[in-house]
Amino acid sequence: MHWLSVSMLTAVVLFVCDGNAARLGLCASRSCRRAFVDRSKNARKIYCSDACAHRESVAAYRARRRQGGPDA
């Protein structure tokens, strides 16, 4: 099992050293905070999955509705 840890650490180090550090991130969802690698074309992903992105957008929509915002 030790070899797996060493292999994963080596892969992460090589990934970062190749100039990809900006593609590593933490999910912006308050309830998740998982680490992820952004593989999108424009490197602007902030959520680890579509599920987290959808959950946050629904929560924001409901908060706007409660406050009588533009979507009310």
PDB file of C-alpha atoms in Angstrom:
ATOM      1  CA  MET A   1       0.000   0.000   0.000  1.00  0.00           C
ATOM      2  CA  HIS A   2       2.985   2.280   0.594  1.00  0.00           C
ATOM      3  CA  TRP A   3       3.873   2.138  -3.109  1.00  0.00           C
ATOM      4  CA  LEU A   4       0.426   3.493  -4.001  1.00  0.00           C
ATOM      5  CA  SER A   5       0.896   6.529  -1.753  1.00  0.00           C
ATOM      6  CA  VAL A   6       4.340   7.189  -3.187  1.00  0.00           C
ATOM      7  CA  SER A   7       3.064   6.791  -6.757  1.00  0.00           C
ATOM      8  CA  MET A   8       0.190   9.202  -6.171  1.00  0.00           C
ATOM      9  CA  LEU A   9       2.447  11.775  -4.544  1.00  0.00           C
ATOM     10  CA  THR A  10       4.888  11.493  -7.442  1.00  0.00           C
ATOM     11  CA  ALA A  11       2.069  12.015  -9.936  1.00  0.00           C
ATOM     12  CA  VAL A  12       0.841  15.130  -8.112  1.00  0.00           C
ATOM     13  CA  VAL A  13       4.357  16.574  -7.917  1.00  0.00           C
ATOM     14  CA  LEU A  14       4.932  15.997 -11.638  1.00  0.00           C
ATOM     15  CA  PHE A  15       1.529  17.497 -12.439  1.00  0.00           C
ATOM     16  CA  VAL A  16       2.304  20.652 -10.450  1.00  0.00           C
ATOM     17  CA  CYS A  17       5.856  20.927 -11.804  1.00  0.00           C
ATOM     18  CA  ASP A  18       4.499  20.830 -15.362  1.00  0.00           C
ATOM     19  CA  GLY A  19       2.748  24.158 -14.680  1.00  0.00           C
ATOM     20  CA  ASN A  20      -0.683  22.796 -13.839  1.00  0.00           C
ATOM     21  CA  ALA A  21      -0.927  24.010 -10.243  1.00  0.00           C
ATOM     22  CA  ALA A  22      -3.711  26.443 -11.183  1.00  0.00           C
ATOM     23  CA  ARG A  23      -5.851  23.469 -12.220  1.00  0.00           C
ATOM     24  CA  LEU A  24      -5.909  22.059  -8.687  1.00  0.00           C
ATOM     25  CA  GLY A  25      -8.693  23.360  -6.506  1.00  0.00           C
ATOM     26  CA  LEU A  26     -11.121  22.894  -3.648  1.00  0.00           C
ATOM     27  CA  CYS A  27     -14.837  22.692  -4.326  1.00  0.00           C
ATOM     28  CA  ALA A  28     -16.534  26.043  -3.659  1.00  0.00           C
ATOM     29  CA  SER A  29     -19.608  24.325  -2.191  1.00  0.00           C
ATOM     30  CA  ARG A  30     -19.907  24.994   1.537  1.00  0.00           C
ATOM     31  CA  SER A  31     -21.075  21.429   2.167  1.00  0.00           C
ATOM     32  CA  CYS A  32     -18.382  19.660   0.101  1.00  0.00           C
ATOM     33  CA  ARG A  33     -14.841  21.146   0.033  1.00  0.00           C
ATOM     34  CA  ARG A  34     -13.378  18.171  -1.921  1.00  0.00           C
ATOM     35  CA  ALA A  35     -10.159  18.577  -3.851  1.00  0.00           C
ATOM     36  CA  PHE A  36     -10.402  18.265  -7.637  1.00  0.00           C
ATOM     37  CA  VAL A  37      -8.455  18.719 -10.867  1.00  0.00           C
ATOM     38  CA  ASP A  38     -10.023  21.190 -13.302  1.00  0.00           C
ATOM     39  CA  ARG A  39     -10.009  19.534 -16.720  1.00  0.00           C
ATOM     40  CA  SER A  40     -12.258  22.102 -18.405  1.00  0.00           C
ATOM     41  CA  LYS A  41     -10.996  23.935 -21.492  1.00  0.00           C
ATOM     42  CA  ASN A  42     -10.971  27.384 -19.910  1.00  0.00           C
ATOM     43  CA  ALA A  43      -9.693  26.254 -16.462  1.00  0.00           C
ATOM     44  CA  ARG A  44     -12.434  28.149 -14.607  1.00  0.00           C
ATOM     45  CA  LYS A  45     -14.193  25.318 -12.805  1.00  0.00           C
ATOM     46  CA  ILE A  46     -14.967  26.007  -9.126  1.00  0.00           C
ATOM     47  CA  TYR A  47     -17.052  22.956  -8.174  1.00  0.00           C
ATOM     48  CA  CYS A  48     -15.874  19.347  -8.054  1.00  0.00           C
ATOM     49  CA  SER A  49     -18.982  18.026  -9.810  1.00  0.00           C
ATOM     50  CA  ASP A  50     -22.176  19.059 -11.565  1.00  0.00           C
ATOM     51  CA  ALA A  51     -24.099  17.928  -8.477  1.00  0.00           C
ATOM     52  CA  CYS A  52     -22.294  20.459  -6.268  1.00  0.00           C
ATOM     53  CA  ALA A  53     -22.726  23.223  -8.844  1.00  0.00           C
ATOM     54  CA  HIS A  54     -26.448  22.487  -9.140  1.00  0.00           C
ATOM     55  CA  ARG A  55     -26.943  22.301  -5.361  1.00  0.00           C
ATOM     56  CA  GLU A  56     -25.295  25.722  -4.931  1.00  0.00           C
ATOM     57  CA  SER A  57     -27.262  27.343  -7.775  1.00  0.00           C
ATOM     58  CA  VAL A  58     -30.558  26.030  -6.358  1.00  0.00           C
ATOM     59  CA  ALA A  59     -29.638  27.311  -2.898  1.00  0.00           C
ATOM     60  CA  ALA A  60     -28.777  30.748  -4.333  1.00  0.00           C
ATOM     61  CA  TYR A  61     -32.057  30.840  -6.277  1.00  0.00           C
ATOM     62  CA  ARG A  62     -34.065  29.956  -3.165  1.00  0.00           C
ATOM     63  CA  ALA A  63     -32.231  32.601  -1.121  1.00  0.00           C
ATOM     64  CA  ARG A  64     -33.078  35.238  -3.767  1.00  0.00           C
ATOM     65  CA  ARG A  65     -36.718  34.155  -3.732  1.00  0.00           C
ATOM     66  CA  ARG A  66     -36.875  34.485   0.071  1.00  0.00           C
ATOM     67  CA  GLN A  67     -35.443  38.008  -0.139  1.00  0.00           C
ATOM     68  CA  GLY A  68     -37.733  39.068  -2.977  1.00  0.00           C
ATOM     69  CA  GLY A  69     -34.885  39.320  -5.472  1.00  0.00           C
ATOM     70  CA  PRO A  70     -35.116  39.543  -9.291  1.00  0.00           C
ATOM     71  CA  ASP A  71     -36.256  35.914  -9.676  1.00  0.00           C
ATOM     72  CA  ALA A  72     -39.237  36.330  -7.333  1.00  0.00           C
TER      73      ALA A  72
END
